[in-house]
Coordinates of N, CA and C in Angstrom, one line a residue:
L22 N -35.0 -0.2 8.2 CA -34.1 0.8 7.6 C -34.7 1.3 6.3
E23 N -34.5 2.6 6.0 CA -34.9 3.2 4.8 C -34.0 2.8 3.6
P24 N -34.6 2.7 2.4 CA -33.8 2.3 1.3 C -32.6 3.3 1.0
E25 N -32.8 4.6 1.3 CA -31.8 5.6 1.2 C -30.6 5.3 2.2
S26 N -31.0 4.8 3.3 CA -29.9 4.5 4.3 C -29.0 3.4 3.8
I27 N -29.6 2.4 3.3 CA -28.9 1.3 2.7 C -28.0 1.7 1.6
Q28 N -28.5 2.6 0.7 CA -27.8 3.1 -0.4 C -26.6 3.9 0.1
I29 N -26.8 4.8 1.1 CA -25.7 5.6 1.6 C -24.6 4.6 2.2
Y30 N -25.1 3.6 3.0 CA -24.1 2.6 3.5 C -23.3 2.0 2.4
Q31 N -24.0 1.5 1.3 CA -23.4 0.9 0.2 C -22.3 1.8 -0.5
L32 N -22.6 3.0 -0.6 CA -21.6 4.0 -1.2 C -20.4 4.0 -0.3
Y33 N -20.5 4.1 1.0 CA -19.3 4.2 1.8 C -18.6 2.8 1.8
R34 N -19.3 1.8 1.8 CA -18.7 0.4 1.8 C -18.0 0.2 0.5
E35 N -18.6 0.6 -0.7 CA -18.0 0.4 -2.0 C -16.7 1.2 -2.1
K36 N -16.6 2.4 -1.4 CA -15.4 3.2 -1.4 C -14.2 2.4 -0.7
V37 N -14.6 1.8 0.4 CA -13.6 1.0 1.2 C -13.2 -0.2 0.4
V38 N -14.1 -0.9 -0.2 CA -13.8 -2.1 -1.0 C -12.9 -1.7 -2.2
H39 N -13.2 -0.6 -2.9 CA -12.5 -0.2 -4.0 C -11.0 0.1 -3.6
E40 N -10.8 0.8 -2.5 CA -9.4 1.2 -2.1 C -8.7 -0.1 -1.6
D41 N -9.4 -1.0 -1.0 CA -8.8 -2.2 -0.5 C -8.3 -3.1 -1.7
T42 N -9.2 -3.1 -2.8 CA -8.8 -3.8 -4.0 C -7.6 -3.2 -4.6
L43 N -7.5 -1.8 -4.6 CA -6.3 -1.2 -5.1 C -5.0 -1.6 -4.3
I44 N -5.2 -1.7 -3.0 CA -4.0 -2.1 -2.2 C -3.6 -3.5 -2.6
N45 N -4.6 -4.4 -2.8 CA -4.3 -5.8 -3.2 C -3.6 -5.8 -4.6
F46 N -4.1 -5.0 -5.5 CA -3.4 -5.0 -6.9 C -2.0 -4.5 -6.8
R47 N -1.8 -3.4 -6.0 CA -0.5 -2.8 -5.9 C 0.5 -3.7 -5.2
T48 N 0.0 -4.4 -4.2 CA 0.9 -5.4 -3.5 C 1.3 -6.5 -4.5
S49 N 0.3 -7.0 -5.2 CA 0.5 -8.1 -6.1 C 1.5 -7.7 -7.2
W50 N 1.3 -6.5 -7.8 CA 2.2 -6.1 -8.8 C 3.6 -5.9 -8.3
F51 N 3.7 -5.5 -7.0 CA 5.0 -5.3 -6.4 C 5.7 -6.7 -6.3
V52 N 5.0 -7.7 -5.8 CA 5.6 -9.0 -5.6 C 6.0 -9.6 -6.9
T53 N 5.2 -9.4 -7.9 CA 5.5 -9.9 -9.3 C 6.7 -9.2 -9.8
L54 N 6.8 -7.9 -9.7 CA 8.0 -7.2 -10.2 C 9.3 -7.7 -9.4
Q55 N 9.2 -7.8 -8.1 CA 10.3 -8.3 -7.3 C 10.8 -9.7 -7.7
A56 N 9.8 -10.5 -7.9 CA 10.1 -11.9 -8.4 C 10.9 -11.9 -9.7
F57 N 10.4 -11.0 -10.6 CA 11.0 -10.9 -11.9 C 12.4 -10.3 -11.8
L58 N 12.6 -9.3 -10.9 CA 13.9 -8.7 -10.8 C 14.9 -9.7 -10.2
F59 N 14.5 -10.4 -9.1 CA 15.4 -11.4 -8.5 C 15.8 -12.5 -9.4
T60 N 14.7 -13.0 -10.1 CA 14.9 -14.1 -11.0 C 15.8 -13.8 -12.2
S61 N 15.5 -12.6 -12.8 CA 16.4 -12.2 -13.9 C 17.8 -11.9 -13.5
L62 N 18.0 -11.4 -12.3 CA 19.3 -11.2 -11.8 C 20.1 -12.5 -11.6
A63 N 19.4 -13.4 -11.0 CA 20.0 -14.7 -10.7 C 20.3 -15.5 -11.9
L64 N 19.4 -15.4 -13.0 CA 19.6 -16.2 -14.2 C 20.7 -15.6 -15.1
T65 N 20.8 -14.3 -15.2 CA 21.7 -13.7 -16.1 C 23.1 -13.5 -15.5
L66 N 23.2 -13.4 -14.2 CA 24.4 -13.0 -13.5 C 25.6 -14.0 -13.9
P67 N 25.4 -15.3 -13.8 CA 26.6 -16.1 -14.1 C 27.1 -16.0 -15.5
K68 N 26.2 -15.8 -16.4 CA 26.6 -15.7 -17.8 C 27.2 -14.4 -18.2
M69 N 26.6 -13.3 -17.5 CA 27.1 -12.0 -17.8 C 28.4 -11.6 -17.2
S70 N 28.7 -12.2 -16.0 CA 29.9 -11.7 -15.2 C 31.2 -11.9 -16.0
S71 N 31.3 -12.9 -16.8 CA 32.5 -13.1 -17.6 C 32.6 -12.3 -18.9
D72 N 31.5 -11.9 -19.4 CA 31.4 -11.3 -20.7 C 31.3 -9.8 -20.7
L73 N 31.3 -9.2 -19.5 CA 31.1 -7.7 -19.4 C 32.4 -7.0 -19.6
D74 N 32.3 -5.8 -20.2 CA 33.4 -4.9 -20.4 C 33.5 -3.9 -19.2
F75 N 32.6 -4.0 -18.3 CA 32.5 -3.1 -17.1 C 32.2 -3.9 -15.9
P76 N 32.5 -3.3 -14.7 CA 32.2 -4.0 -13.5 C 30.8 -4.5 -13.3
I77 N 30.6 -5.7 -12.8 CA 29.2 -6.2 -12.6 C 28.4 -5.4 -11.6
E78 N 29.1 -4.6 -10.7 CA 28.4 -3.8 -9.7 C 27.5 -2.8 -10.4
Y79 N 27.7 -2.4 -11.6 CA 26.8 -1.5 -12.3 C 25.4 -2.2 -12.5
I80 N 25.5 -3.5 -12.8 CA 24.2 -4.2 -13.0 C 23.5 -4.3 -11.6
F81 N 24.2 -4.6 -10.6 CA 23.6 -4.6 -9.2 C 23.0 -3.2 -8.9
I82 N 23.7 -2.2 -9.2 CA 23.2 -0.8 -8.9 C 21.9 -0.6 -9.7
L83 N 21.9 -0.9 -11.0 CA 20.7 -0.7 -11.8 C 19.5 -1.5 -11.2
F84 N 19.7 -2.8 -11.0 CA 18.6 -3.6 -10.4 C 18.2 -3.0 -9.0
S85 N 19.1 -2.6 -8.2 CA 18.8 -2.0 -6.9 C 18.0 -0.8 -7.0
L86 N 18.3 0.1 -7.9 CA 17.5 1.3 -8.1 C 16.1 1.0 -8.6
I87 N 15.9 0.1 -9.5 CA 14.6 -0.3 -9.9 C 13.8 -0.9 -8.7
G88 N 14.4 -1.8 -7.9 CA 13.8 -2.4 -6.8 C 13.4 -1.4 -5.7
I89 N 14.3 -0.4 -5.4 CA 14.1 0.6 -4.4 C 12.9 1.5 -4.9
A90 N 12.9 1.9 -6.2 CA 11.8 2.7 -6.7 C 10.5 2.0 -6.6
A91 N 10.5 0.7 -6.9 CA 9.2 0.0 -6.8 C 8.8 -0.1 -5.4
S92 N 9.7 -0.3 -4.5 CA 9.3 -0.4 -3.0 C 8.7 0.9 -2.5
I93 N 9.4 2.0 -2.9 CA 8.9 3.4 -2.5 C 7.5 3.7 -3.0
T94 N 7.3 3.4 -4.3 CA 6.0 3.7 -5.0 C 4.9 2.9 -4.4
T95 N 5.3 1.6 -4.1 CA 4.3 0.7 -3.5 C 3.8 1.2 -2.1
I96 N 4.8 1.5 -1.3 CA 4.5 2.0 0.0 C 3.7 3.3 0.0
V97 N 4.0 4.2 -0.9 CA 3.3 5.5 -1.0 C 1.9 5.3 -1.5
S98 N 1.7 4.4 -2.5 CA 0.4 4.1 -3.0 C -0.5 3.4 -2.1
V99 N 0.1 2.4 -1.3 CA -0.7 1.7 -0.3 C -1.1 2.7 0.8
E100 N -0.2 3.5 1.2 CA -0.6 4.5 2.3 C -1.7 5.5 1.8
A101 N -1.6 5.9 0.5 CA -2.7 6.7 -0.1 C -4.0 6.0 -0.1
A102 N -4.1 4.8 -0.5 CA -5.3 4.0 -0.4 C -5.8 3.8 1.0
D103 N -4.9 3.6 1.9 CA -5.3 3.4 3.3 C -5.8 4.7 3.9
A104 N -5.2 5.9 3.5 CA -5.7 7.2 3.9 C -7.2 7.4 3.4
A105 N -7.4 7.0 2.2 CA -8.8 7.1 1.6 C -9.8 6.2 2.4
I106 N -9.4 5.0 2.8 CA -10.2 4.2 3.6 C -10.5 4.8 4.9
N107 N -9.5 5.3 5.6 CA -9.7 5.9 6.9 C -10.5 7.2 6.8
K108 N -10.4 7.9 5.7 CA -11.2 9.1 5.5 C -12.7 8.7 5.4
A109 N -13.0 7.7 4.6 CA -14.4 7.2 4.4 C -14.9 6.7 5.7
A110 N -14.1 6.0 6.5 CA -14.5 5.5 7.8 C -14.8 6.6 8.8
A111 N -13.9 7.6 8.7 CA -14.1 8.8 9.6 C -15.4 9.5 9.3
K112 N -15.7 9.7 8.0 CA -16.9 10.4 7.6 C -18.1 9.6 8.0
W113 N -18.0 8.3 7.9 CA -19.1 7.4 8.3 C -19.4 7.5 9.7
S114 N -18.4 7.5 10.6 CA -18.6 7.4 12.0 C -18.5 8.7 12.8
K115 N -18.0 9.8 12.2 CA -17.9 11.0 12.9 C -18.9 12.1 12.4
P116 N -19.0 13.2 13.1 CA -20.0 14.2 12.7 C -19.7 14.8 11.3
Y117 N -20.8 15.2 10.7 CA -20.7 15.8 9.4 C -21.4 17.2 9.4
Y118 N -21.2 17.9 8.3 CA -21.8 19.2 8.2 C -23.1 19.1 7.5
D119 N -24.1 19.8 8.1 CA -25.5 19.8 7.5 C -25.6 20.9 6.5
D120 N -26.8 21.1 5.9 CA -27.0 22.1 4.9 C -26.7 23.5 5.3
E121 N -26.8 23.8 6.6 CA -26.5 25.2 7.1 C -25.1 25.3 7.5
G122 N -24.3 24.3 7.4 CA -22.9 24.4 7.8 C -22.6 24.1 9.2
R123 N -23.7 23.7 9.9 CA -23.5 23.3 11.3 C -23.0 21.9 11.4
V124 N -22.4 21.6 12.5 CA -21.9 20.2 12.8 C -22.8 19.6 13.8
P125 N -23.7 18.7 13.4 CA -24.5 18.0 14.4 C -23.6 17.1 15.3
E126 N -24.1 16.7 16.4 CA -23.4 15.8 17.2 C -23.4 14.3 16.7
L127 N -24.1 14.1 15.6 CA -24.2 12.7 15.1 C -23.3 12.5 13.9
G128 N -22.9 11.3 13.7 CA -22.1 11.0 12.5 C -23.1 10.5 11.5
V129 N -22.6 10.2 10.2 CA -23.5 9.8 9.2 C -24.1 8.5 9.5
R130 N -23.4 7.6 10.2 CA -23.9 6.3 10.6 C -25.1 6.5 11.6
D131 N -24.9 7.5 12.5 CA -26.0 7.7 13.5 C -27.2 8.2 12.8
V132 N -27.1 8.9 11.7 CA -28.3 9.5 11.0 C -29.0 8.4 10.2
V133 N -28.2 7.7 9.4 CA -28.8 6.7 8.5 C -29.1 5.3 9.1
D134 N -28.4 5.1 10.2 CA -28.6 3.8 10.9 C -28.6 4.0 12.4
P135 N -29.7 4.7 12.9 CA -29.7 5.0 14.4 C -29.7 3.7 15.3
A136 N -30.3 2.6 14.7 CA -30.4 1.4 15.5 C -29.1 0.6 15.5
G137 N -28.2 0.9 14.7 CA -26.9 0.2 14.6 C -27.1 -1.2 13.9
L138 N -28.0 -1.3 13.0 CA -28.2 -2.6 12.3 C -27.2 -2.9 11.2
L139 N -26.6 -1.9 10.6 CA -25.7 -2.1 9.5 C -24.3 -2.4 10.1
P140 N -23.6 -3.3 9.4 CA -22.2 -3.6 9.8 C -21.3 -2.5 9.6
A141 N -20.1 -2.5 10.2 CA -19.1 -1.5 10.0 C -18.6 -1.5 8.6
I142 N -18.2 -0.3 8.1 CA -17.7 -0.3 6.7 C -16.3 -0.8 6.5
K143 N -15.6 -0.9 7.6 CA -14.2 -1.5 7.5 C -14.3 -2.9 8.2
G144 N -13.4 -3.8 7.8 CA -13.3 -5.1 8.4 C -12.9 -5.0 9.8
G145 N -13.2 -6.0 10.6 CA -12.8 -6.1 12.0 C -13.6 -5.1 12.8
G146 N -14.8 -4.8 12.4 CA -15.7 -3.9 13.1 C -15.1 -2.5 13.3
S147 N -14.3 -2.1 12.4 CA -13.6 -0.8 12.4 C -12.7 -0.7 13.6
N148 N -12.2 -1.8 14.1 CA -11.2 -1.8 15.2 C -9.9 -1.4 14.6
E149 N -9.3 -0.3 15.1 CA -8.1 0.3 14.5 C -6.9 -0.7 14.6
G150 N -6.8 -1.4 15.7 CA -5.7 -2.4 15.8 C -5.7 -3.4 14.7
I151 N -6.9 -3.9 14.4 CA -7.0 -4.9 13.3 C -6.7 -4.3 12.0
G152 N -7.1 -3.0 11.7 CA -6.8 -2.3 10.5 C -5.3 -2.1 10.3
V153 N -4.6 -1.8 11.3 CA -3.2 -1.6 11.2 C -2.5 -2.9 10.9
R154 N -2.9 -3.9 11.6 CA -2.2 -5.2 11.4 C -2.6 -5.8 10.0
G155 N -3.8 -5.5 9.6 CA -4.2 -6.0 8.3 C -3.4 -5.4 7.1
K156 N -3.1 -4.1 7.2 CA -2.3 -3.5 6.1 C -0.8 -3.7 6.3
S157 N -0.4 -4.2 7.4 CA 1.1 -4.3 7.6 C 1.8 -5.0 6.6
S158 N 1.3 -6.1 6.1 CA 2.0 -6.9 5.0 C 2.2 -6.1 3.8
S159 N 1.2 -5.2 3.5 CA 1.3 -4.4 2.3 C 2.3 -3.3 2.4
V160 N 2.7 -3.0 3.6 CA 3.7 -1.9 3.8 C 5.1 -2.5 4.3
V161 N 5.0 -3.5 5.1 CA 6.3 -4.1 5.7 C 7.0 -4.8 4.6
L162 N 6.3 -5.6 3.8 CA 7.0 -6.4 2.7 C 7.7 -5.5 1.7
P163 N 7.1 -4.4 1.2 CA 7.9 -3.5 0.3 C 9.0 -2.8 1.1
G164 N 8.8 -2.5 2.3 CA 9.9 -1.9 3.1 C 11.1 -2.8 3.3
A165 N 10.8 -4.0 3.6 CA 11.9 -5.0 3.9 C 12.6 -5.3 2.6
I166 N 11.9 -5.5 1.5 CA 12.6 -5.8 0.2 C 13.3 -4.5 -0.3
G167 N 12.7 -3.4 0.0 CA 13.4 -2.1 -0.4 C 14.7 -2.0 0.4
M168 N 14.7 -2.4 1.7 CA 16.0 -2.3 2.4 C 17.0 -3.3 1.9
L169 N 16.6 -4.5 1.4 CA 17.5 -5.5 0.8 C 18.1 -4.9 -0.4
W170 N 17.3 -4.2 -1.3 CA 17.9 -3.6 -2.5 C 18.8 -2.4 -2.1
L171 N 18.5 -1.7 -1.0 CA 19.4 -0.6 -0.6 C 20.7 -1.1 -0.1
I172 N 20.7 -2.3 0.6 CA 21.9 -2.9 1.1 C 22.8 -3.3 -0.2
M173 N 22.1 -3.9 -1.1 CA 22.8 -4.3 -2.4 C 23.4 -3.1 -3.1
F174 N 22.6 -2.0 -3.1 CA 23.1 -0.8 -3.8 C 24.3 -0.3 -3.1
C175 N 24.2 -0.1 -1.7 CA 25.4 0.4 -1.0 C 26.6 -0.5 -1.1
Y176 N 26.4 -1.8 -1.0 CA 27.6 -2.7 -1.2 C 28.2 -2.6 -2.5
S177 N 27.4 -2.5 -3.6 CA 27.9 -2.4 -4.9 C 28.6 -1.0 -5.1
A178 N 28.0 0.0 -4.6 CA 28.6 1.4 -4.8 C 30.0 1.4 -4.0
I179 N 30.0 0.9 -2.8 CA 31.3 0.9 -2.1 C 32.3 0.1 -2.8
K180 N 31.9 -1.1 -3.3 CA 32.9 -1.9 -4.0 C 33.4 -1.2 -5.3
L181 N 32.5 -0.5 -6.0 CA 33.0 0.3 -7.2 C 34.0 1.4 -6.8
V182 N 33.7 2.1 -5.7 CA 34.6 3.2 -5.3 C 35.9 2.6 -4.9
H183 N 36.0 1.5 -4.2 CA 37.2 1.0 -3.7 C 38.0 0.3 -4.9
S184 N 37.3 -0.1 -5.9 CA 38.1 -0.8 -7.0 C 38.6 0.3 -8.0
A185 N 38.1 1.5 -7.9 CA 38.5 2.5 -8.9 C 39.8 3.2 -8.5

């Protein structure tokens, strides 16, 4: 392999690793925030419920809105990083435009690594099924916890409406 071929491969691979690291950070931040929200709610609730001048449901609604917002932003940011990974993988394996604007029948990988010696730039050999299952925890977890916050929000809002 030519040194330029390895450099091109490394650029594509670094893009995938960078975006995957962002997914990991975003998921970790999400889990940390959720742990903080649930813990602070559980620790302060018994003490606050008797001292409040307003219904406790307002506290539930506030925490629920923060939890829902965190869930949505995490899902959106993970999907954005995943789209960037898929775009890099598509450029690597699919045809590209040459200097004259033509689309050769070869992908970047076919040009820089015609013998197929370099590994895939995505884990699992770029098998799409593995990629989908791999990111599922980063999307399903925020979705499930977001639904839990939504249920708490709806329950609290309904209880407020009926008590008024």
